Amino acid sequence: MTDLDTALFRAVHGVAARYAGQPVPVVVDALLRYVPKAPGVAESEILRIAEEISVGRDPSGL
């Protein structure tokens, strides 16, 4: 796992811990603010992650 991968997983975990159960648009906004910009992270992936966090799941696996 690269440093970027680790940073991505930690950022998603942090957002999941703080925003679990919040509406999807709120979670998307948080992800866009806290997740490092990385090639290959598509808008559809951010939306999928936000949907999981919105229902209380932590998709980071941490």
C-alpha positions as a printed NumPy array, in Angstrom:
array([[  0.   ,   0.   ,   0.   ],
       [  1.353,   3.402,  -0.939],
       [  1.377,   6.526,   1.213],
       [ -1.41 ,   7.96 ,  -0.945],
       [ -3.54 ,   4.856,  -0.402],
       [ -2.993,   5.102,   3.353],
       [ -3.914,   8.809,   3.32 ],
       [ -7.08 ,   8.058,   1.317],
       [ -8.204,   5.283,   3.681],
       [ -7.534,   7.419,   6.765],
       [ -9.4  ,  10.393,   5.314],
       [-12.417,   8.246,   4.424],
       [-12.319,   6.697,   7.897],
       [-12.241,  10.145,   9.512],
       [-15.177,  11.352,   7.439],
       [-17.084,   8.142,   8.218],
       [-16.516,   8.609,  11.942],
       [-17.685,  12.245,  11.895],
       [-20.468,  12.148,   9.299],
       [-22.095,   8.709,   9.675],
       [-25.844,   9.   ,   9.197],
       [-25.708,  12.462,   7.623],
       [-27.432,  13.167,   4.294],
       [-25.465,  12.158,   1.195],
       [-24.816,  15.766,   0.015],
       [-23.283,  16.639,   3.402],
       [-21.025,  13.574,   3.259],
       [-20.019,  14.29 ,  -0.359],
       [-19.016,  17.82 ,   0.65 ],
       [-16.934,  16.484,   3.542],
       [-15.245,  13.891,   1.33 ],
       [-14.387,  16.527,  -1.253],
       [-12.824,  18.679,   1.497],
       [-10.889,  15.985,   3.379],
       [ -9.968,  13.247,   0.906],
       [ -6.696,  14.004,  -0.887],
       [ -7.003,  14.576,  -4.606],
       [ -5.811,  11.458,  -6.365],
       [ -5.863,  10.231,  -9.925],
       [ -8.397,   7.494, -10.407],
       [-10.836,   8.672,  -7.729],
       [-13.895,   9.355,  -9.843],
       [-16.958,  11.382,  -8.897],
       [-19.034,   8.196,  -9.011],
       [-16.706,   6.6  ,  -6.452],
       [-17.06 ,   9.598,  -4.108],
       [-20.843,   9.306,  -4.393],
       [-20.748,   5.559,  -3.67 ],
       [-18.557,   6.12 ,  -0.6  ],
       [-20.838,   8.945,   0.594],
       [-23.894,   6.709,   0.268],
       [-22.254,   4.064,   2.453],
       [-21.239,   6.593,   5.094],
       [-24.732,   8.09 ,   5.014],
       [-26.222,   4.768,   6.129],
       [-23.607,   4.346,   8.866],
       [-21.01 ,   2.142,   7.196],
       [-17.272,   2.813,   7.182],
       [-16.078,   1.807,   3.71 ],
       [-12.422,   2.446,   4.612],
       [-12.066,  -0.952,   6.228],
       [-10.173,   0.566,   9.144]])
